[in-house]
Amino acid sequence: YCGPSGVMSDAVRSGLFSGFGSALSHAESAANWGTLRTALKEEERGREASEHDALLKGKNEAGQITLEVFEVERWMITANEWQTPCLPTDSKLKWRWVDVTGHN
């Protein structure tokens, strides 16, 4: 994975190297991607935090902030209507109103 800059971080590169190395050394060629998974999660957390900080810094005037919110709904075939997401796969988007990063 290359981040927004298009450059792969050292942690992700190390995780890939570790995963491929574990596959080469394992008797059944099974890979352990734990290091890569951890690096990707850390990058995602950092990206979300920087997006949130950038959102807060986008002030127009003293004491004012512009916050862009989105209404999240899912078409429920069984009910034949739009509803607030409620499926287990919806994770962060279980809220009806979220900011640009998907947080309530």
PDB file of N, CA and C in Angstrom:
ATOM      1  N   TYR A   1       0.844  -1.184   0.000  1.00  0.00           N
ATOM      2  CA  TYR A   1       0.000   0.000   0.000  1.00  0.00           C
ATOM      3  C   TYR A   1       0.876   1.228   0.000  1.00  0.00           C
ATOM      4  N   CYS A   2       0.590   2.119  -0.895  1.00  0.00           N
ATOM      5  CA  CYS A   2       1.272   3.410  -0.929  1.00  0.00           C
ATOM      6  C   CYS A   2       0.306   4.443  -0.370  1.00  0.00           C
ATOM      7  N   GLY A   3       0.780   5.244   0.552  1.00  0.00           N
ATOM      8  CA  GLY A   3      -0.058   6.251   1.170  1.00  0.00           C
ATOM      9  C   GLY A   3      -0.412   7.355   0.193  1.00  0.00           C
ATOM     10  N   PRO A   4      -1.029   8.422   0.693  1.00  0.00           N
ATOM     11  CA  PRO A   4      -1.444   9.536  -0.164  1.00  0.00           C
ATOM     12  C   PRO A   4      -0.285  10.148  -0.947  1.00  0.00           C
ATOM     13  N   SER A   5       0.919  10.057  -0.411  1.00  0.00           N
ATOM     14  CA  SER A   5       2.083  10.619  -1.102  1.00  0.00           C
ATOM     15  C   SER A   5       2.558   9.710  -2.228  1.00  0.00           C
ATOM     16  N   GLY A   6       2.033   8.493  -2.307  1.00  0.00           N
ATOM     17  CA  GLY A   6       2.450   7.546  -3.342  1.00  0.00           C
ATOM     18  C   GLY A   6       3.710   6.792  -2.974  1.00  0.00           C
ATOM     19  N   VAL A   7       4.172   6.943  -1.733  1.00  0.00           N
ATOM     20  CA  VAL A   7       5.389   6.287  -1.276  1.00  0.00           C
ATOM     21  C   VAL A   7       5.032   5.300  -0.176  1.00  0.00           C
ATOM     22  N   MET A   8       5.587   4.092  -0.259  1.00  0.00           N
ATOM     23  CA  MET A   8       5.336   3.081   0.760  1.00  0.00           C
ATOM     24  C   MET A   8       6.170   3.395   1.997  1.00  0.00           C
ATOM     25  N   SER A   9       5.548   3.365   3.153  1.00  0.00           N
ATOM     26  CA  SER A   9       6.269   3.678   4.384  1.00  0.00           C
ATOM     27  C   SER A   9       7.226   2.533   4.740  1.00  0.00           C
ATOM     28  N   ASP A  10       8.203   2.853   5.569  1.00  0.00           N
ATOM     29  CA  ASP A  10       9.166   1.843   6.014  1.00  0.00           C
ATOM     30  C   ASP A  10       8.481   0.742   6.799  1.00  0.00           C
ATOM     31  N   ALA A  11       7.466   1.098   7.608  1.00  0.00           N
ATOM     32  CA  ALA A  11       6.761   0.088   8.410  1.00  0.00           C
ATOM     33  C   ALA A  11       6.009  -0.899   7.515  1.00  0.00           C
ATOM     34  N   VAL A  12       5.359  -0.394   6.465  1.00  0.00           N
ATOM     35  CA  VAL A  12       4.633  -1.271   5.542  1.00  0.00           C
ATOM     36  C   VAL A  12       5.624  -2.134   4.764  1.00  0.00           C
ATOM     37  N   ARG A  13       6.711  -1.541   4.310  1.00  0.00           N
ATOM     38  CA  ARG A  13       7.736  -2.287   3.588  1.00  0.00           C
ATOM     39  C   ARG A  13       8.295  -3.405   4.465  1.00  0.00           C
ATOM     40  N   SER A  14       8.554  -3.093   5.726  1.00  0.00           N
ATOM     41  CA  SER A  14       9.057  -4.089   6.669  1.00  0.00           C
ATOM     42  C   SER A  14       8.032  -5.197   6.899  1.00  0.00           C
ATOM     43  N   GLY A  15       6.751  -4.818   6.994  1.00  0.00           N
ATOM     44  CA  GLY A  15       5.688  -5.805   7.173  1.00  0.00           C
ATOM     45  C   GLY A  15       5.573  -6.747   5.987  1.00  0.00           C
ATOM     46  N   LEU A  16       5.689  -6.197   4.771  1.00  0.00           N
ATOM     47  CA  LEU A  16       5.671  -7.037   3.574  1.00  0.00           C
ATOM     48  C   LEU A  16       6.857  -7.998   3.565  1.00  0.00           C
ATOM     49  N   PHE A  17       8.036  -7.464   3.853  1.00  0.00           N
ATOM     50  CA  PHE A  17       9.240  -8.276   3.882  1.00  0.00           C
ATOM     51  C   PHE A  17       9.110  -9.401   4.908  1.00  0.00           C
ATOM     52  N   SER A  18       8.601  -9.054   6.083  1.00  0.00           N
ATOM     53  CA  SER A  18       8.410 -10.042   7.146  1.00  0.00           C
ATOM     54  C   SER A  18       7.402 -11.117   6.732  1.00  0.00           C
ATOM     55  N   GLY A  19       6.303 -10.703   6.104  1.00  0.00           N
ATOM     56  CA  GLY A  19       5.288 -11.663   5.668  1.00  0.00           C
ATOM     57  C   GLY A  19       5.799 -12.618   4.612  1.00  0.00           C
ATOM     58  N   PHE A  20       6.498 -12.085   3.602  1.00  0.00           N
ATOM     59  CA  PHE A  20       7.055 -12.950   2.565  1.00  0.00           C
ATOM     60  C   PHE A  20       8.133 -13.869   3.140  1.00  0.00           C
ATOM     61  N   GLY A  21       8.939 -13.323   4.052  1.00  0.00           N
ATOM     62  CA  GLY A  21       9.973 -14.142   4.701  1.00  0.00           C
ATOM     63  C   GLY A  21       9.378 -15.284   5.498  1.00  0.00           C
ATOM     64  N   SER A  22       8.263 -15.017   6.185  1.00  0.00           N
ATOM     65  CA  SER A  22       7.624 -16.078   6.967  1.00  0.00           C
ATOM     66  C   SER A  22       7.064 -17.167   6.052  1.00  0.00           C
ATOM     67  N   ALA A  23       6.584 -16.781   4.870  1.00  0.00           N
ATOM     68  CA  ALA A  23       6.072 -17.772   3.915  1.00  0.00           C
ATOM     69  C   ALA A  23       7.202 -18.631   3.381  1.00  0.00           C
ATOM     70  N   LEU A  24       8.357 -18.031   3.142  1.00  0.00           N
ATOM     71  CA  LEU A  24       9.501 -18.795   2.628  1.00  0.00           C
ATOM     72  C   LEU A  24      10.046 -19.770   3.656  1.00  0.00           C
ATOM     73  N   SER A  25       9.984 -19.380   4.934  1.00  0.00           N
ATOM     74  CA  SER A  25      10.562 -20.233   5.978  1.00  0.00           C
ATOM     75  C   SER A  25       9.577 -21.244   6.544  1.00  0.00           C
ATOM     76  N   HIS A  26       8.289 -21.072   6.308  1.00  0.00           N
ATOM     77  CA  HIS A  26       7.284 -21.988   6.844  1.00  0.00           C
ATOM     78  C   HIS A  26       7.226 -23.253   5.999  1.00  0.00           C
ATOM     79  N   ALA A  27       7.068 -24.390   6.658  1.00  0.00           N
ATOM     80  CA  ALA A  27       7.058 -25.681   5.958  1.00  0.00           C
ATOM     81  C   ALA A  27       5.947 -25.772   4.917  1.00  0.00           C
ATOM     82  N   GLU A  28       4.803 -25.163   5.195  1.00  0.00           N
ATOM     83  CA  GLU A  28       3.669 -25.216   4.261  1.00  0.00           C
ATOM     84  C   GLU A  28       3.471 -23.889   3.518  1.00  0.00           C
ATOM     85  N   SER A  29       4.471 -23.061   3.533  1.00  0.00           N
ATOM     86  CA  SER A  29       4.466 -21.750   2.862  1.00  0.00           C
ATOM     87  C   SER A  29       3.352 -20.829   3.357  1.00  0.00           C
ATOM     88  N   ALA A  30       2.967 -20.962   4.622  1.00  0.00           N
ATOM     89  CA  ALA A  30       1.952 -20.086   5.209  1.00  0.00           C
ATOM     90  C   ALA A  30       2.633 -18.783   5.645  1.00  0.00           C
ATOM     91  N   ALA A  31       2.022 -17.664   5.311  1.00  0.00           N
ATOM     92  CA  ALA A  31       2.588 -16.354   5.640  1.00  0.00           C
ATOM     93  C   ALA A  31       1.936 -15.792   6.896  1.00  0.00           C
ATOM     94  N   ASN A  32       2.717 -15.049   7.662  1.00  0.00           N
ATOM     95  CA  ASN A  32       2.214 -14.338   8.831  1.00  0.00           C
ATOM     96  C   ASN A  32       2.232 -12.845   8.491  1.00  0.00           C
ATOM     97  N   TRP A  33       1.051 -12.259   8.341  1.00  0.00           N
ATOM     98  CA  TRP A  33       0.937 -10.868   7.933  1.00  0.00           C
ATOM     99  C   TRP A  33       0.651  -9.946   9.115  1.00  0.00           C
ATOM    100  N   GLY A  34       0.898 -10.388  10.337  1.00  0.00           N
ATOM    101  CA  GLY A  34       0.612  -9.591  11.531  1.00  0.00           C
ATOM    102  C   GLY A  34       1.329  -8.256  11.551  1.00  0.00           C
ATOM    103  N   THR A  35       2.614  -8.248  11.184  1.00  0.00           N
ATOM    104  CA  THR A  35       3.395  -7.006  11.184  1.00  0.00           C
ATOM    105  C   THR A  35       2.844  -6.028  10.154  1.00  0.00           C
ATOM    106  N   LEU A  36       2.501  -6.520   8.975  1.00  0.00           N
ATOM    107  CA  LEU A  36       1.934  -5.666   7.936  1.00  0.00           C
ATOM    108  C   LEU A  36       0.586  -5.111   8.370  1.00  0.00           C
ATOM    109  N   ARG A  37      -0.255  -5.967   8.945  1.00  0.00           N
ATOM    110  CA  ARG A  37      -1.572  -5.543   9.400  1.00  0.00           C
ATOM    111  C   ARG A  37      -1.444  -4.422  10.440  1.00  0.00           C
ATOM    112  N   THR A  38      -0.519  -4.583  11.376  1.00  0.00           N
ATOM    113  CA  THR A  38      -0.307  -3.560  12.408  1.00  0.00           C
ATOM    114  C   THR A  38       0.153  -2.245  11.791  1.00  0.00           C
ATOM    115  N   ALA A  39       1.084  -2.327  10.831  1.00  0.00           N
ATOM    116  CA  ALA A  39       1.592  -1.108  10.183  1.00  0.00           C
ATOM    117  C   ALA A  39       0.480  -0.391   9.428  1.00  0.00           C
ATOM    118  N   LEU A  40      -0.366  -1.138   8.729  1.00  0.00           N
ATOM    119  CA  LEU A  40      -1.458  -0.522   7.980  1.00  0.00           C
ATOM    120  C   LEU A  40      -2.484   0.125   8.907  1.00  0.00           C
ATOM    121  N   LYS A  41      -2.772  -0.537  10.031  1.00  0.00           N
ATOM    122  CA  LYS A  41      -3.708   0.050  10.999  1.00  0.00           C
ATOM    123  C   LYS A  41      -3.156   1.349  11.569  1.00  0.00           C
ATOM    124  N   GLU A  42      -1.858   1.369  11.879  1.00  0.00           N
ATOM    125  CA  GLU A  42      -1.243   2.581  12.417  1.00  0.00           C
ATOM    126  C   GLU A  42      -1.292   3.715  11.395  1.00  0.00           C
ATOM    127  N   GLU A  43      -1.044   3.397  10.129  1.00  0.00           N
ATOM    128  CA  GLU A  43      -1.120   4.421   9.094  1.00  0.00           C
ATOM    129  C   GLU A  43      -2.540   4.953   8.948  1.00  0.00           C
ATOM    130  N   GLU A  44      -3.521   4.060   9.027  1.00  0.00           N
ATOM    131  CA  GLU A  44      -4.918   4.492   8.914  1.00  0.00           C
ATOM    132  C   GLU A  44      -5.282   5.414  10.074  1.00  0.00           C
ATOM    133  N   ARG A  45      -4.855   5.049  11.288  1.00  0.00           N
ATOM    134  CA  ARG A  45      -5.127   5.903  12.454  1.00  0.00           C
ATOM    135  C   ARG A  45      -4.490   7.274  12.277  1.00  0.00           C
ATOM    136  N   GLY A  46      -3.244   7.295  11.800  1.00  0.00           N
ATOM    137  CA  GLY A  46      -2.554   8.556  11.585  1.00  0.00           C
ATOM    138  C   GLY A  46      -3.224   9.399  10.515  1.00  0.00           C
ATOM    139  N   ARG A  47      -3.688   8.742   9.452  1.00  0.00           N
ATOM    140  CA  ARG A  47      -4.359   9.452   8.365  1.00  0.00           C
ATOM    141  C   ARG A  47      -5.683  10.035   8.856  1.00  0.00           C
ATOM    142  N   GLU A  48      -6.433   9.252   9.640  1.00  0.00           N
ATOM    143  CA  GLU A  48      -7.703   9.752  10.174  1.00  0.00           C
ATOM    144  C   GLU A  48      -7.464  10.939  11.099  1.00  0.00           C
ATOM    145  N   ALA A  49      -6.422  10.847  11.919  1.00  0.00           N
ATOM    146  CA  ALA A  49      -6.121  11.938  12.846  1.00  0.00           C
ATOM    147  C   ALA A  49      -5.721  13.198  12.080  1.00  0.00           C
ATOM    148  N   SER A  50      -4.913  13.047  11.024  1.00  0.00           N
ATOM    149  CA  SER A  50      -4.489  14.221  10.268  1.00  0.00           C
ATOM    150  C   SER A  50      -5.658  14.829   9.490  1.00  0.00           C
ATOM    151  N   GLU A  51      -6.575  13.976   8.984  1.00  0.00           N
ATOM    152  CA  GLU A  51      -7.765  14.499   8.302  1.00  0.00           C
ATOM    153  C   GLU A  51      -8.633  15.272   9.280  1.00  0.00           C
ATOM    154  N   HIS A  52      -8.760  14.742  10.493  1.00  0.00           N
ATOM    155  CA  HIS A  52      -9.567  15.402  11.513  1.00  0.00           C
ATOM    156  C   HIS A  52      -8.931  16.736  11.898  1.00  0.00           C
ATOM    157  N   ASP A  53      -7.599  16.744  12.077  1.00  0.00           N
ATOM    158  CA  ASP A  53      -6.904  17.988  12.409  1.00  0.00           C
ATOM    159  C   ASP A  53      -7.050  19.017  11.295  1.00  0.00           C
ATOM    160  N   ALA A  54      -6.927  18.555  10.043  1.00  0.00           N
ATOM    161  CA  ALA A  54      -7.072  19.469   8.908  1.00  0.00           C
ATOM    162  C   ALA A  54      -8.478  20.043   8.858  1.00  0.00           C
ATOM    163  N   LEU A  55      -9.456  19.221   9.203  1.00  0.00           N
ATOM    164  CA  LEU A  55     -10.839  19.677   9.220  1.00  0.00           C
ATOM    165  C   LEU A  55     -11.024  20.759  10.275  1.00  0.00           C
ATOM    166  N   LEU A  56     -10.414  20.569  11.448  1.00  0.00           N
ATOM    167  CA  LEU A  56     -10.543  21.550  12.522  1.00  0.00           C
ATOM    168  C   LEU A  56      -9.780  22.839  12.215  1.00  0.00           C
ATOM    169  N   LYS A  57      -8.713  22.754  11.425  1.00  0.00           N
ATOM    170  CA  LYS A  57      -7.920  23.942  11.105  1.00  0.00           C
ATOM    171  C   LYS A  57      -8.547  24.770   9.991  1.00  0.00           C
ATOM    172  N   GLY A  58      -9.571  24.267   9.341  1.00  0.00           N
ATOM    173  CA  GLY A  58     -10.191  24.981   8.234  1.00  0.00           C
ATOM    174  C   GLY A  58     -11.144  26.058   8.700  1.00  0.00           C
ATOM    175  N   LYS A  59     -10.710  26.891   9.609  1.00  0.00           N
ATOM    176  CA  LYS A  59     -11.564  27.946  10.163  1.00  0.00           C
ATOM    177  C   LYS A  59     -11.698  29.098   9.186  1.00  0.00           C
ATOM    178  N   ASN A  60     -12.886  29.696   9.173  1.00  0.00           N
ATOM    179  CA  ASN A  60     -13.136  30.863   8.327  1.00  0.00           C
ATOM    180  C   ASN A  60     -12.833  32.151   9.070  1.00  0.00           C
ATOM    181  N   GLU A  61     -13.298  32.261  10.295  1.00  0.00           N
ATOM    182  CA  GLU A  61     -13.099  33.454  11.108  1.00  0.00           C
ATOM    183  C   GLU A  61     -12.852  33.014  12.538  1.00  0.00           C
ATOM    184  N   ALA A  62     -12.464  33.953  13.363  1.00  0.00           N
ATOM    185  CA  ALA A  62     -12.235  33.629  14.766  1.00  0.00           C
ATOM    186  C   ALA A  62     -13.514  33.083  15.387  1.00  0.00           C
ATOM    187  N   GLY A  63     -13.426  31.939  15.998  1.00  0.00           N
ATOM    188  CA  GLY A  63     -14.578  31.344  16.655  1.00  0.00           C
ATOM    189  C   GLY A  63     -15.517  30.598  15.732  1.00  0.00           C
ATOM    190  N   GLN A  64     -15.162  30.487  14.457  1.00  0.00           N
ATOM    191  CA  GLN A  64     -16.027  29.772  13.524  1.00  0.00           C
ATOM    192  C   GLN A  64     -15.245  28.651  12.858  1.00  0.00           C
ATOM    193  N   ILE A  65     -15.957  27.592  12.542  1.00  0.00           N
ATOM    194  CA  ILE A  65     -15.363  26.463  11.839  1.00  0.00           C
ATOM    195  C   ILE A  65     -16.387  25.935  10.843  1.00  0.00           C
ATOM    196  N   THR A  66     -15.920  25.509   9.707  1.00  0.00           N
ATOM    197  CA  THR A  66     -16.804  24.917   8.715  1.00  0.00           C
ATOM    198  C   THR A  66     -16.696  23.406   8.848  1.00  0.00           C
ATOM    199  N   LEU A  67     -17.809  22.763   9.100  1.00  0.00           N
ATOM    200  CA  LEU A  67     -17.837  21.319   9.251  1.00  0.00           C
ATOM    201  C   LEU A  67     -18.766  20.744   8.201  1.00  0.00           C
ATOM    202  N   GLU A  68     -18.227  19.885   7.374  1.00  0.00           N
ATOM    203  CA  GLU A  68     -19.021  19.256   6.326  1.00  0.00           C
ATOM    204  C   GLU A  68     -19.515  17.919   6.864  1.00  0.00           C
ATOM    205  N   VAL A  69     -20.832  17.722   6.850  1.00  0.00           N
ATOM    206  CA  VAL A  69     -21.413  16.470   7.336  1.00  0.00           C
ATOM    207  C   VAL A  69     -22.191  15.784   6.223  1.00  0.00           C
ATOM    208  N   PHE A  70     -22.281  14.476   6.341  1.00  0.00           N
ATOM    209  CA  PHE A  70     -22.974  13.677   5.348  1.00  0.00           C
ATOM    210  C   PHE A  70     -24.041  12.842   6.031  1.00  0.00           C
ATOM    211  N   GLU A  71     -25.165  12.711   5.368  1.00  0.00           N
ATOM    212  CA  GLU A  71     -26.214  11.819   5.850  1.00  0.00           C
ATOM    213  C   GLU A  71     -25.975  10.460   5.201  1.00  0.00           C
ATOM    214  N   VAL A  72     -25.834   9.440   6.039  1.00  0.00           N
ATOM    215  CA  VAL A  72     -25.544   8.098   5.545  1.00  0.00           C
ATOM    216  C   VAL A  72     -26.796   7.243   5.681  1.00  0.00           C
ATOM    217  N   GLU A  73     -27.236   6.690   4.571  1.00  0.00           N
ATOM    218  CA  GLU A  73     -28.390   5.793   4.583  1.00  0.00           C
ATOM    219  C   GLU A  73     -28.114   4.611   3.668  1.00  0.00           C
ATOM    220  N   ARG A  74     -28.822   3.537   3.906  1.00  0.00           N
ATOM    221  CA  ARG A  74     -28.700   2.320   3.117  1.00  0.00           C
ATOM    222  C   ARG A  74     -30.081   1.947   2.606  1.00  0.00           C
ATOM    223  N   TRP A  75     -30.147   1.536   1.337  1.00  0.00           N
ATOM    224  CA  TRP A  75     -31.417   1.075   0.769  1.00  0.00           C
ATOM    225  C   TRP A  75     -31.665  -0.327   1.298  1.00  0.00           C
ATOM    226  N   MET A  76     -32.741  -0.484   2.057  1.00  0.00           N
ATOM    227  CA  MET A  76     -33.097  -1.783   2.625  1.00  0.00           C
ATOM    228  C   MET A  76     -34.132  -2.437   1.710  1.00  0.00           C
ATOM    229  N   ILE A  77     -33.696  -3.467   1.021  1.00  0.00           N
ATOM    230  CA  ILE A  77     -34.565  -4.135   0.048  1.00  0.00           C
ATOM    231  C   ILE A  77     -35.799  -4.721   0.717  1.00  0.00           C
ATOM    232  N   THR A  78     -35.617  -5.321   1.897  1.00  0.00           N
ATOM    233  CA  THR A  78     -36.739  -5.959   2.587  1.00  0.00           C
ATOM    234  C   THR A  78     -37.800  -4.948   3.013  1.00  0.00           C
ATOM    235  N   ALA A  79     -37.368  -3.739   3.400  1.00  0.00           N
ATOM    236  CA  ALA A  79     -38.314  -2.715   3.837  1.00  0.00           C
ATOM    237  C   ALA A  79     -38.725  -1.805   2.689  1.00  0.00           C
ATOM    238  N   ASN A  80     -38.012  -1.882   1.571  1.00  0.00           N
ATOM    239  CA  ASN A  80     -38.272  -1.061   0.400  1.00  0.00           C
ATOM    240  C   ASN A  80     -38.206   0.435   0.723  1.00  0.00           C
ATOM    241  N   GLU A  81     -37.165   0.820   1.521  1.00  0.00           N
ATOM    242  CA  GLU A  81     -36.983   2.218   1.896  1.00  0.00           C
ATOM    243  C   GLU A  81     -35.545   2.460   2.324  1.00  0.00           C
ATOM    244  N   TRP A  82     -35.181   3.745   2.420  1.00  0.00           N
ATOM    245  CA  TRP A  82     -33.864   4.133   2.908  1.00  0.00           C
ATOM    246  C   TRP A  82     -33.899   4.148   4.434  1.00  0.00           C
ATOM    247  N   GLN A  83     -32.845   3.592   5.066  1.00  0.00           N
ATOM    248  CA  GLN A  83     -32.759   3.567   6.527  1.00  0.00           C
ATOM    249  C   GLN A  83     -31.328   3.860   6.962  1.00  0.00           C
ATOM    250  N   THR A  84     -31.190   4.271   8.226  1.00  0.00           N
ATOM    251  CA  THR A  84     -29.865   4.438   8.803  1.00  0.00           C
ATOM    252  C   THR A  84     -29.174   3.080   8.802  1.00  0.00           C
ATOM    253  N   PRO A  85     -27.895   3.001   8.379  1.00  0.00           N
ATOM    254  CA  PRO A  85     -27.197   1.716   8.324  1.00  0.00           C
ATOM    255  C   PRO A  85     -27.206   1.007   9.672  1.00  0.00           C
ATOM    256  N   CYS A  86     -27.459  -0.288   9.647  1.00  0.00           N
ATOM    257  CA  CYS A  86     -27.522  -1.046  10.891  1.00  0.00           C
ATOM    258  C   CYS A  86     -26.909  -2.433  10.751  1.00  0.00           C
ATOM    259  N   LEU A  87     -26.292  -2.732   9.613  1.00  0.00           N
ATOM    260  CA  LEU A  87     -25.699  -4.053   9.413  1.00  0.00           C
ATOM    261  C   LEU A  87     -24.359  -4.153  10.132  1.00  0.00           C
ATOM    262  N   PRO A  88     -23.964  -5.354  10.536  1.00  0.00           N
ATOM    263  CA  PRO A  88     -22.679  -5.515  11.225  1.00  0.00           C
ATOM    264  C   PRO A  88     -21.491  -5.028  10.385  1.00  0.00           C
ATOM    265  N   THR A  89     -21.614  -5.045   9.081  1.00  0.00           N
ATOM    266  CA  THR A  89     -20.525  -4.614   8.204  1.00  0.00           C
ATOM    267  C   THR A  89     -20.443  -3.105   8.062  1.00  0.00           C
ATOM    268  N   ASP A  90     -21.386  -2.365   8.601  1.00  0.00           N
ATOM    269  CA  ASP A  90     -21.407  -0.917   8.458  1.00  0.00           C
ATOM    270  C   ASP A  90     -20.413  -0.201   9.368  1.00  0.00           C
ATOM    271  N   SER A  91     -19.887  -0.867  10.369  1.00  0.00           N
ATOM    272  CA  SER A  91     -18.905  -0.372  11.340  1.00  0.00           C
ATOM    273  C   SER A  91     -19.080   1.113  11.674  1.00  0.00           C
ATOM    274  N   LYS A  92     -18.185   1.983  11.194  1.00  0.00           N
ATOM    275  CA  LYS A  92     -18.216   3.402  11.558  1.00  0.00           C
ATOM    276  C   LYS A  92     -19.456   4.123  11.023  1.00  0.00           C
ATOM    277  N   LEU A  93     -20.045   3.593   9.973  1.00  0.00           N
ATOM    278  CA  LEU A  93     -21.148   4.306   9.326  1.00  0.00           C
ATOM    279  C   LEU A  93     -22.516   3.926   9.889  1.00  0.00           C
ATOM    280  N   LYS A  94     -22.561   3.439  11.131  1.00  0.00           N
ATOM    281  CA  LYS A  94     -23.840   3.113  11.763  1.00  0.00           C
ATOM    282  C   LYS A  94     -24.564   4.374  12.225  1.00  0.00           C
ATOM    283  N   TRP A  95     -23.909   5.511  12.147  1.00  0.00           N
ATOM    284  CA  TRP A  95     -24.511   6.771  12.532  1.00  0.00           C
ATOM    285  C   TRP A  95     -25.152   7.403  11.310  1.00  0.00           C
ATOM    286  N   ARG A  96     -26.241   8.100  11.515  1.00  0.00           N
ATOM    287  CA  ARG A  96     -26.927   8.724  10.389  1.00  0.00           C
ATOM    288  C   ARG A  96     -26.152   9.919   9.855  1.00  0.00           C
ATOM    289  N   TRP A  97     -25.572  10.719  10.746  1.00  0.00           N
ATOM    290  CA  TRP A  97     -24.826  11.905  10.342  1.00  0.00           C
ATOM    291  C   TRP A  97     -23.374  11.709  10.708  1.00  0.00           C
ATOM    292  N   VAL A  98     -22.477  11.844   9.737  1.00  0.00           N
ATOM    293  CA  VAL A  98     -21.049  11.666   9.968  1.00  0.00           C
ATOM    294  C   VAL A  98     -20.258  12.802   9.311  1.00  0.00           C
ATOM    295  N   ASP A  99     -19.008  12.979   9.756  1.00  0.00           N
ATOM    296  CA  ASP A  99     -18.159  13.965   9.108  1.00  0.00           C
ATOM    297  C   ASP A  99     -17.433  13.305   7.940  1.00  0.00           C
ATOM    298  N   VAL A 100     -16.532  14.023   7.327  1.00  0.00           N
ATOM    299  CA  VAL A 100     -15.857  13.543   6.120  1.00  0.00           C
ATOM    300  C   VAL A 100     -15.033  12.273   6.381  1.00  0.00           C
ATOM    301  N   THR A 101     -14.621  12.043   7.631  1.00  0.00           N
ATOM    302  CA  THR A 101     -13.829  10.849   7.956  1.00  0.00           C
ATOM    303  C   THR A 101     -14.711   9.668   8.373  1.00  0.00           C
ATOM    304  N   GLY A 102     -16.024   9.849   8.403  1.00  0.00           N
ATOM    305  CA  GLY A 102     -16.923   8.759   8.780  1.00  0.00           C
ATOM    306  C   GLY A 102     -17.198   8.668  10.267  1.00  0.00           C
ATOM    307  N   HIS A 103     -16.757   9.663  11.018  1.00  0.00           N
ATOM    308  CA  HIS A 103     -16.994   9.675  12.465  1.00  0.00           C
ATOM    309  C   HIS A 103     -18.268  10.448  12.789  1.00  0.00           C
ATOM    310  N   ASN A 104     -18.942  10.023  13.881  1.00  0.00           N
ATOM    311  CA  ASN A 104     -20.174  10.730  14.271  1.00  0.00           C
ATOM    312  C   ASN A 104     -19.864  12.028  14.958  1.00  0.00           C
TER     313      ASN A 104
END
